[in-house]
């Protein structure tokens, strides 16, 4: 894409124009003489980026709104003022028709406030806490939703039937209000038409519920402690500390603070050593040795997330673990080691965890957007050449590469689909500066290295058992990178064609097969295969005898009967019977060079001997005898 054309596409995206304007610009380019296919590709890419930017704007808007709500909730100290705010914000954030919130009182769930209700019978309704969808939300302590309440069969409906009919409820999303493992109640968002709730919507409502639960707990605690004069001073100190922390942490987020800023703020007040662990991290060795029970606890937190803190005591020390959860995803955990005031630290961790979850979710969204942009830049760099030197250097910078540094390119085909979170582990096992990107079903890694043999050795040692890979390089310019990318992809394709699954090689290591496979596509190979061996494939299908395997084994063993029979696990007389069939089908000269070599090479470069994959199996119209 020429520079001016690229800038025009970017200008349109930065201006936030509607999608129609992008297609209008495409039409203008076509009318101006730009290749229609190229204009269509660029327009498609622009539309995808337009959708991505819209999605990011929506997420930022929701996160900003959630921050504002958190500030409002933490500044309200009365339950009767909190609950209407929560339901009203639920309607606004999720765009639903009805939102209601209730609290647990003994064995009952009492609906306290509703926004968007059609009738007055909803507020004040008492429902057994073990009934309907509520039982799943309260019992599991996690979000539960259904796109069609009436058709859902995973729970009983009797207790809610009249209310559901009166409110015309179809889709329902419920999230628990929990603090320290205690079920305070639940928040429900309802739609009067069928609707599937997306993961980000579930996470958003769960985050709102977390803040709401903390705020409700604060208000309830304040009211209870005001009623108890004997505990008034202690309760006020705890509550003031809690509210101060809610405000302080929320202000850090509102001012643009990141996860490190929040952790520093928490560590400054905590009475012990504070540590934040990502969900994929391992416990530090000194902590694991001192608190061996913490290993299983931390592992269980990842697989069975719970909202409550865990306290483990060993000798004169203790450690508190607070999971950081957004929706159903465990983002990590806060560890507070050897705190001197366990009660105060517990409250601190409870209030810190939701703020950290919000910050970490935002950081993940930013990192994902950055990664997608970088990946697109890298793939564009590898697949499209640019003659202008300055533009080429800038494109390398955009793809997180250093101009002038030597790079090798790896094209790898994993045995199984590799989860996105494991890509970083692939890059971590390579030299610093390695960039890994998905290219269809392949992984492509650009590794800083001066010689492909170094990369081949490193990759084989760390990842070779999980993927087939082609390596090419070195390259120091975008043009070289483009060439190395094509060479690594071609090498990978050759390895897969030869059936060398799990192998790692450079093009030079393919020997003669590199030339054969570079100049003969799969279609040509299939045509030659059928021309030379079509009669045998038909015979194999008719007789249900592995004639192709027999031919390959016989040629592999130098046309010697005894070792061939052993390799095929058949009697030598059976082998001679098959050879007589081969003589009849292939002619009398198939065992002699050069005919035997031609057949042997053909079987090697087309190793997939499944007749169903070999194409048309009818005998060729011309003779296969040379």
XYZ file of C-alpha atoms in Angstrom:
626
model
C 0.000 0.000 0.000
C 1.665 3.332 -0.949
C 2.402 5.679 1.928
C -0.230 8.286 0.979
C -2.904 5.605 0.583
C -1.968 4.087 3.944
C -2.196 7.504 5.599
C -5.647 8.044 4.077
C -6.905 4.745 5.541
C -5.407 5.666 8.934
C -6.877 9.182 8.741
C -10.334 7.688 8.201
C -9.905 5.356 11.185
C -8.539 8.115 13.430
C -11.427 10.375 12.417
C -13.901 7.728 13.576
C -15.826 7.733 10.316
C -18.660 5.220 9.792
C -18.007 1.980 7.918
C -19.785 3.359 4.857
C -17.089 6.031 4.496
C -14.426 3.307 4.359
C -16.203 1.538 1.508
C -16.763 4.891 -0.254
C -13.008 5.492 -0.081
C -12.441 2.018 -1.538
C -14.716 2.850 -4.453
C -12.863 6.138 -5.003
C -9.548 4.303 -5.134
C -10.896 1.814 -7.671
C -12.224 4.650 -9.825
C -8.794 6.303 -9.573
C -7.159 3.201 -11.054
C -6.045 1.315 -7.925
C -6.226 -2.464 -8.248
C -9.717 -3.520 -7.117
C -8.546 -6.613 -5.238
C -5.922 -4.605 -3.383
C -8.420 -1.886 -2.498
C -10.872 -4.543 -1.271
C -8.203 -6.126 0.967
C -7.232 -2.786 2.433
C -10.872 -1.863 2.985
C -11.469 -5.185 4.730
C -8.481 -4.601 7.010
C -9.702 -1.072 7.757
C -13.192 -2.362 8.625
C -11.669 -4.937 10.984
C -9.580 -2.250 12.691
C -12.666 -0.012 12.801
C -14.564 -2.756 14.664
C -11.596 -3.351 16.973
C -11.337 0.354 17.805
C -15.091 0.539 18.447
C -14.815 -2.458 20.774
C -11.902 -0.868 22.643
C -13.772 2.431 22.961
C -16.765 0.576 24.366
C -14.595 -1.269 26.867
C -12.884 1.949 27.953
C -16.288 3.604 28.308
C -17.545 0.727 30.447
C -14.422 0.703 32.606
C -14.677 4.470 33.070
C -18.326 4.115 34.015
C -17.449 1.328 36.443
C -14.812 3.545 38.062
C -17.380 6.324 38.459
C -19.846 3.872 39.961
C -17.222 2.582 42.370
C -16.576 6.136 43.546
C -20.305 6.708 44.041
C -20.821 3.447 45.906
C -17.902 3.959 48.261
C -19.212 7.424 49.151
C -22.681 6.162 50.113
C -23.090 4.751 53.613
C -26.756 3.765 53.740
C -28.065 0.507 52.304
C -31.363 2.062 51.223
C -29.389 4.580 49.149
C -26.905 2.057 47.790
C -29.324 -0.490 46.367
C -31.206 1.852 43.979
C -27.860 3.112 42.653
C -26.716 -0.434 41.951
C -29.834 -1.473 40.017
C -29.964 1.807 38.084
C -26.329 1.472 37.043
C -26.957 -2.156 36.015
C -29.678 -1.009 33.607
C -27.384 1.648 32.159
C -24.235 -0.464 31.801
C -25.780 -3.631 30.331
C -28.731 -2.150 28.456
C -31.215 -4.591 30.045
C -34.927 -4.119 30.745
C -35.016 -5.052 34.431
C -32.515 -5.169 37.287
C -33.191 -6.210 40.843
C -31.119 -6.824 43.928
C -31.881 -8.838 47.012
C -30.258 -9.815 50.270
C -30.043 -13.103 52.120
C -31.951 -13.242 55.408
C -31.688 -16.633 57.048
C -32.974 -19.189 54.559
C -34.799 -16.613 52.444
C -33.784 -14.262 49.676
C -35.629 -10.935 49.886
C -35.829 -8.658 46.850
C -35.161 -5.142 48.168
C -34.989 -2.894 45.083
C -35.941 -3.234 41.401
C -35.403 -0.901 38.455
C -37.510 -1.286 35.311
C -40.212 -3.455 36.945
C -43.638 -3.697 35.296
C -45.453 -4.627 38.508
C -45.210 -3.855 42.223
C -45.142 -7.506 43.331
C -41.398 -7.879 42.762
C -40.119 -5.671 45.600
C -40.481 -7.363 48.984
C -40.847 -10.845 47.486
C -39.477 -13.612 49.759
C -38.017 -16.614 47.942
C -36.221 -19.669 49.414
C -32.496 -19.229 48.798
C -32.357 -22.780 47.397
C -34.931 -22.126 44.651
C -34.534 -21.587 40.917
C -31.629 -19.774 39.324
C -30.973 -18.100 42.663
C -29.858 -21.425 44.142
C -27.120 -21.705 41.516
C -25.921 -18.123 41.969
C -25.829 -18.282 45.787
C -24.749 -21.930 45.971
C -21.881 -21.688 43.506
C -20.861 -18.169 44.405
C -20.318 -17.314 40.732
C -22.220 -15.712 37.817
C -24.974 -17.827 36.203
C -27.059 -16.899 33.157
C -29.645 -18.279 30.757
C -30.780 -16.903 27.408
C -34.319 -18.270 27.856
C -35.480 -18.686 31.470
C -38.690 -20.557 30.656
C -36.867 -23.171 28.552
C -34.031 -23.720 31.057
C -34.111 -27.189 32.666
C -31.133 -27.024 35.048
C -33.217 -25.740 37.972
C -36.785 -25.716 39.312
C -39.096 -22.856 38.270
C -42.079 -23.099 40.658
C -41.089 -20.381 43.138
C -40.593 -17.775 40.442
C -43.189 -18.686 37.802
C -45.747 -16.012 38.684
C -43.155 -13.276 39.031
C -41.395 -14.248 35.789
C -44.676 -14.259 33.884
C -45.742 -10.898 35.316
C -42.410 -9.280 34.446
C -42.198 -11.060 31.036
C -38.633 -12.166 31.768
C -36.701 -14.180 29.138
C -32.928 -13.786 29.560
C -31.426 -13.587 33.072
C -27.895 -12.990 34.366
C -27.305 -13.324 38.098
C -24.136 -12.583 40.068
C -23.549 -13.137 43.796
C -22.788 -10.407 46.305
C -20.114 -11.980 48.497
C -17.561 -10.674 50.965
C -15.068 -12.978 52.643
C -17.041 -16.009 51.511
C -20.330 -14.719 52.952
C -23.311 -14.558 50.614
C -24.857 -11.112 51.156
C -27.306 -11.450 48.308
C -27.437 -11.377 44.529
C -27.792 -8.918 41.657
C -29.853 -9.869 38.598
C -30.019 -8.316 35.112
C -32.995 -9.361 32.958
C -34.065 -8.933 29.351
C -37.616 -9.378 28.086
C -36.343 -10.872 24.855
C -33.979 -13.795 24.328
C -30.339 -12.746 24.744
C -26.937 -14.337 25.213
C -24.679 -12.509 27.641
C -21.073 -12.009 26.481
C -18.069 -12.694 28.726
C -17.226 -8.998 29.032
C -20.808 -8.262 30.125
C -20.623 -11.025 32.734
C -17.261 -9.714 33.947
C -18.626 -6.155 34.071
C -21.649 -7.111 36.176
C -19.447 -9.282 38.404
C -17.081 -6.337 38.952
C -20.041 -4.081 39.758
C -21.336 -6.735 42.160
C -17.926 -6.916 43.844
C -17.921 -3.163 44.460
C -21.577 -3.284 45.437
C -20.954 -6.120 47.887
C -18.121 -4.199 49.501
C -20.223 -1.051 49.664
C -23.232 -2.925 51.071
C -20.994 -4.654 53.574
C -19.535 -1.304 54.580
C -22.942 0.237 55.056
C -24.330 -2.765 56.925
C -21.290 -2.936 59.152
C -21.570 0.770 59.918
C -25.242 0.430 60.845
C -24.628 -2.616 63.046
C -21.706 -1.044 64.848
C -23.646 2.140 65.470
C -26.247 -0.006 67.243
C -23.623 -1.527 69.503
C -22.125 1.106 71.741
C -19.649 -1.332 73.311
C -17.956 -1.968 69.940
C -18.454 1.509 68.496
C -14.863 2.740 68.644
C -13.359 -0.437 67.158
C -15.998 -0.600 64.452
C -15.531 3.047 63.508
C -11.776 2.658 63.198
C -12.144 -0.382 60.953
C -14.783 1.242 58.831
C -12.883 4.488 58.458
C -9.858 2.524 57.392
C -11.936 0.523 54.936
C -13.620 3.570 53.442
C -10.340 5.433 53.233
C -8.830 2.522 51.365
C -11.777 2.274 49.012
C -11.413 5.970 48.166
C -7.637 5.833 47.973
C -7.499 2.806 45.669
C -10.319 4.090 43.500
C -8.565 7.450 43.151
C -5.375 5.697 42.055
C -7.322 3.982 39.263
C -9.222 7.142 38.302
C -5.943 9.066 38.015
C -4.626 6.525 35.524
C -2.578 4.465 37.940
C -1.589 0.995 36.839
C -1.278 -2.307 38.690
C 2.164 -1.435 40.072
C 0.826 1.837 41.481
C -1.986 -0.003 43.253
C 0.366 -2.627 44.686
C 2.712 0.100 45.940
C -0.240 1.861 47.583
C -1.352 -1.344 49.298
C 2.170 -2.302 50.379
C 2.664 1.098 52.014
C -0.134 0.376 54.504
C 0.050 -3.430 54.882
C 1.684 -4.642 58.088
C 3.689 -7.386 56.367
C 5.423 -8.260 53.114
C 3.042 -7.879 50.157
C 3.368 -9.834 46.910
C 1.230 -9.976 43.745
C 1.318 -13.235 41.769
C -0.125 -13.690 38.274
C -2.366 -16.698 37.701
C 0.354 -18.399 35.625
C 3.145 -17.739 38.121
C 4.657 -20.173 40.614
C 5.146 -19.457 44.288
C 8.600 -18.094 45.158
C 10.788 -20.893 46.440
C 11.331 -19.393 49.901
C 7.569 -18.986 50.432
C 6.782 -22.486 49.136
C 9.358 -24.046 51.480
C 8.134 -22.096 54.492
C 4.411 -22.625 53.801
C 4.074 -25.929 51.876
C 0.274 -25.917 52.325
C 0.147 -22.708 50.314
C 1.121 -24.572 47.130
C -2.134 -26.584 47.058
C -4.140 -23.570 48.206
C -2.793 -21.390 45.402
C -3.374 -24.156 42.843
C -6.952 -24.673 44.078
C -7.597 -20.944 43.788
C -6.790 -21.107 40.062
C -9.107 -24.044 39.335
C -11.849 -23.408 41.927
C -11.933 -19.654 42.488
C -13.369 -18.499 45.805
C -13.858 -14.948 47.005
C -12.693 -15.474 50.579
C -9.154 -14.955 51.829
C -7.120 -17.964 52.954
C -4.933 -17.794 56.081
C -2.091 -20.263 56.639
C -0.031 -20.300 59.831
C 3.415 -21.876 60.179
C 5.542 -21.419 63.288
C 5.511 -17.771 64.326
C 4.505 -16.540 60.885
C 1.403 -16.472 58.731
C 0.413 -15.738 55.160
C -2.906 -14.467 53.803
C -3.949 -15.206 50.236
C -6.598 -13.076 48.520
C -7.685 -14.221 45.033
C -8.108 -11.563 42.353
C -11.133 -12.508 40.266
C -12.951 -10.841 37.373
C -16.126 -12.736 36.541
C -15.080 -16.381 36.427
C -11.453 -15.697 35.535
C -8.741 -15.846 38.182
C -6.257 -13.088 37.359
C -3.879 -13.755 40.227
C -3.579 -13.522 44.000
C -2.337 -11.136 46.665
C -0.062 -12.621 49.325
C 0.560 -10.848 52.617
C 3.308 -12.550 54.612
C 3.930 -12.114 58.354
C 1.397 -9.323 58.908
C 1.211 -8.005 62.463
C -2.509 -7.137 62.333
C -4.302 -10.028 60.660
C -7.768 -8.492 60.949
C -6.731 -5.158 59.461
C -4.752 -6.851 56.713
C -7.712 -9.055 55.842
C -9.922 -5.999 55.332
C -7.183 -4.366 53.313
C -6.867 -7.343 50.977
C -10.647 -7.625 50.575
C -10.885 -4.036 49.431
C -7.726 -4.158 47.335
C -8.667 -7.273 45.346
C -11.604 -5.719 43.377
C -9.549 -2.625 42.522
C -6.669 -4.785 41.341
C -9.065 -6.944 39.311
C -10.345 -3.819 37.572
C -6.831 -2.510 36.892
C -5.555 -5.884 35.678
C -8.562 -6.315 33.378
C -7.903 -2.897 31.876
C -4.196 -3.650 31.482
C -5.038 -6.912 29.723
C -7.331 -5.086 27.294
C -4.618 -2.537 26.475
C -1.972 -5.258 26.112
C -4.239 -7.285 23.827
C -4.910 -4.280 21.600
C -1.177 -3.529 21.454
C -0.376 -7.153 20.632
C -2.954 -7.316 17.846
C -1.526 -4.165 16.286
C 2.049 -5.436 16.546
C 1.082 -8.830 15.134
C -0.593 -7.188 12.157
C 2.499 -5.042 11.590
C 4.820 -8.065 11.788
C 2.778 -10.185 9.376
C 2.593 -7.242 6.986
C 6.377 -6.843 7.236
C 6.963 -10.537 6.520
C 4.513 -10.833 3.652
C 4.808 -7.480 1.846
C 8.025 -5.931 0.547
C 8.713 -2.190 0.529
C 11.484 -0.581 -1.512
C 11.747 2.658 0.484
C 14.499 2.324 3.115
C 13.040 4.783 5.631
C 9.631 3.143 5.430
C 11.216 -0.280 5.834
C 13.062 0.771 8.997
C 9.882 2.241 10.448
C 7.964 -0.950 9.650
C 10.585 -2.962 11.540
C 10.248 -0.623 14.534
C 6.446 -0.997 14.399
C 6.849 -4.788 14.490
C 9.092 -4.575 17.611
C 12.208 -5.418 15.582
C 15.538 -3.567 15.510
C 16.710 -2.437 12.031
C 20.199 -3.657 11.241
C 20.042 -6.573 13.686
C 20.299 -10.080 12.229
C 17.173 -12.224 12.591
C 16.182 -15.786 11.776
C 12.596 -16.828 11.055
C 10.879 -19.967 12.388
C 7.610 -21.245 10.887
C 6.178 -23.918 13.189
C 3.099 -26.130 13.024
C 2.121 -27.209 16.580
C 0.691 -30.699 17.025
C -2.269 -29.234 18.897
C -3.795 -25.772 19.037
C -1.583 -23.651 21.287
C -3.504 -21.403 23.734
C -2.718 -17.705 23.408
C -1.319 -17.500 26.959
C 1.357 -20.089 26.080
C 2.825 -17.986 23.263
C 4.793 -15.952 25.786
C 6.362 -19.156 27.100
C 7.473 -20.007 23.546
C 9.099 -16.585 23.187
C 10.626 -16.797 26.678
C 12.614 -19.894 25.679
C 14.244 -17.998 22.801
C 16.770 -15.125 22.914
C 15.624 -11.729 24.192
C 13.866 -9.733 21.493
C 12.078 -12.734 19.964
C 8.613 -11.926 18.575
C 5.997 -14.693 18.179
C 2.832 -14.279 16.086
C 0.030 -16.544 14.883
C -0.049 -17.024 11.098
C -3.180 -19.038 10.421
C -2.669 -22.377 12.174
C 1.093 -21.792 12.239
C 3.260 -19.954 14.719
C 5.924 -17.671 13.275
C 8.826 -16.589 15.472
C 11.358 -13.918 14.494
C 14.480 -14.598 16.560
C 17.559 -12.360 16.917
C 20.349 -14.662 15.693
C 23.221 -14.595 13.224
C 23.002 -18.229 12.157
C 19.993 -20.539 11.690
C 21.843 -23.499 13.226
C 21.862 -21.687 16.588
C 18.117 -21.123 16.372
C 17.527 -24.701 15.224
C 19.408 -26.086 18.236
C 17.604 -23.814 20.697
C 14.165 -24.521 19.227
C 14.759 -28.282 19.139
C 15.818 -28.280 22.789
C 12.830 -26.275 24.034
C 9.918 -26.806 21.628
C 10.885 -29.506 19.135
C 8.773 -32.235 20.707
C 5.574 -30.196 20.285
C 5.809 -28.897 16.708
C 7.231 -29.307 13.226
C 9.308 -26.279 12.238
C 11.239 -24.758 9.340
C 14.076 -22.316 10.060
C 15.584 -19.712 7.706
C 18.007 -16.821 8.020
C 19.787 -14.692 8.830
C 18.070 -11.493 7.645
C 18.935 -7.883 8.398
C 16.418 -6.040 6.217
C 12.682 -6.279 5.464
C 13.468 -7.768 2.050
C 15.605 -10.450 3.695
C 12.900 -11.055 6.278
C 10.339 -11.534 3.509
C 12.646 -14.057 1.801
C 13.380 -15.900 5.067
C 9.685 -16.031 5.908
C 8.870 -17.645 2.555
C 11.802 -20.045 2.912
C 10.809 -21.099 6.446
C 7.184 -21.645 5.385
C 8.296 -23.654 2.339
C 10.629 -25.728 4.526
C 7.817 -26.407 6.981
C 5.538 -27.451 4.123
C 8.213 -29.785 2.786
C 8.699 -31.418 6.198
C 4.960 -31.981 6.545
C 4.743 -33.349 3.001
C 7.571 -35.782 3.727
C 5.783 -36.942 6.875
C 8.612 -35.716 9.122
C 6.289 -34.654 11.915
C 8.151 -33.138 14.852
C 11.278 -32.442 12.792
C 13.070 -29.080 12.824
C 15.203 -28.245 9.776
C 16.573 -25.578 7.479
C 16.038 -25.652 3.721
C 19.621 -26.834 3.198
C 18.962 -29.890 5.360
C 16.173 -31.087 3.056
C 18.670 -32.114 0.400
C 17.196 -33.043 -2.969
C 13.660 -32.915 -1.586
C 13.963 -29.155 -1.279
C 14.333 -28.887 -5.047
C 11.602 -31.431 -5.775
C 9.104 -29.850 -3.439
C 9.913 -26.285 -4.449
C 9.267 -27.006 -8.117
C 6.463 -29.509 -7.810
C 3.229 -28.522 -6.129
C 0.829 -30.886 -4.457
C -1.400 -30.970 -7.531
C 1.471 -31.944 -9.815
C 2.679 -34.546 -7.323
C -0.799 -36.025 -7.140
C -1.063 -36.151 -10.923
C 2.322 -37.874 -11.262
C 1.472 -40.232 -8.413
C -1.778 -41.291 -10.080
C -0.146 -41.598 -13.489
C 2.575 -43.909 -12.216
C 0.623 -45.831 -9.589
C -3.058 -45.378 -10.450
C -3.479 -48.988 -11.593
C -1.936 -50.219 -8.352
C -4.252 -48.032 -6.240
C -7.269 -49.497 -8.014
C -5.909 -53.013 -7.472
C -5.316 -52.226 -3.809
C -8.896 -51.088 -3.378
C -10.317 -54.103 -5.217
C -8.179 -56.707 -3.416
C -7.915 -54.913 -0.047
C -4.187 -55.659 -0.068
C -1.617 -52.943 0.867
C 0.154 -52.860 -2.478
C 1.616 -49.361 -2.010
C 3.108 -50.273 1.352
C 4.516 -53.451 -0.177
C 6.135 -51.539 -3.040
C 7.681 -48.938 -0.726
C 9.000 -51.536 1.723
C 10.483 -53.603 -1.124
C 12.289 -50.544 -2.516
C 13.343 -49.400 0.976
C 15.072 -52.766 1.501
C 16.931 -52.791 -1.808
C 14.481 -55.213 -3.491
C 15.427 -57.983 -1.055
C 12.580 -60.328 -0.199
C 13.537 -61.572 3.284
C 13.960 -58.211 5.075
C 10.918 -56.847 3.241
C 8.749 -59.731 4.473
C 9.971 -59.156 8.032
C 9.226 -55.424 7.805
C 5.705 -56.128 6.521
C 5.228 -58.997 8.977
C 4.095 -61.384 6.219
C 5.313 -64.755 4.981
C 7.845 -64.569 2.149
C 5.480 -66.555 -0.119
C 2.821 -63.894 0.451
C 5.358 -61.265 -0.521
C 6.214 -63.113 -3.763
C 2.505 -63.235 -4.621
C 2.287 -59.452 -4.185
C 5.456 -58.921 -6.238
C 3.938 -60.898 -9.101
C 0.966 -58.515 -8.989
C 3.394 -55.579 -9.051
C 5.100 -57.074 -12.093
C 1.776 -57.351 -13.855
C 0.721 -53.786 -13.004
C 4.014 -51.925 -13.366
C 5.757 -53.888 -16.098
C 8.931 -55.905 -15.993
C 11.374 -53.019 -15.568
C 10.093 -51.460 -12.328
C 12.824 -53.084 -10.196
C 15.663 -51.695 -12.337
C 17.129 -48.186 -12.354
C 16.090 -45.606 -13.293
C 12.462 -46.777 -13.007
C 12.912 -48.090 -9.442
C 14.488 -44.791 -8.361
C 11.621 -42.785 -9.896
C 9.034 -44.861 -8.041
C 10.986 -44.734 -4.786
C 11.386 -40.954 -4.883
C 7.715 -40.507 -5.763
C 6.677 -42.567 -2.740
C 9.056 -40.533 -0.573
C 7.784 -37.097 -1.637
C 4.169 -38.245 -1.504
C 4.201 -40.281 1.733
C 0.443 -40.147 2.333
C -0.518 -43.502 0.876
C -4.205 -43.326 1.762
C -5.926 -43.938 -1.597
C -8.768 -41.622 -0.628
C -6.302 -38.733 -0.482
C -4.411 -39.554 -3.641
C -7.011 -38.151 -6.042
C -8.422 -39.948 -9.083
C -7.544 -43.667 -8.791
C -8.596 -44.796 -12.239
C -5.822 -46.410 -14.237
C -4.172 -43.884 -16.571
C -5.099 -43.946 -20.221
C -1.486 -44.251 -21.288
C 0.942 -46.975 -20.338
C 2.907 -46.663 -17.103
C 5.772 -48.648 -18.650
C 8.644 -46.455 -19.699
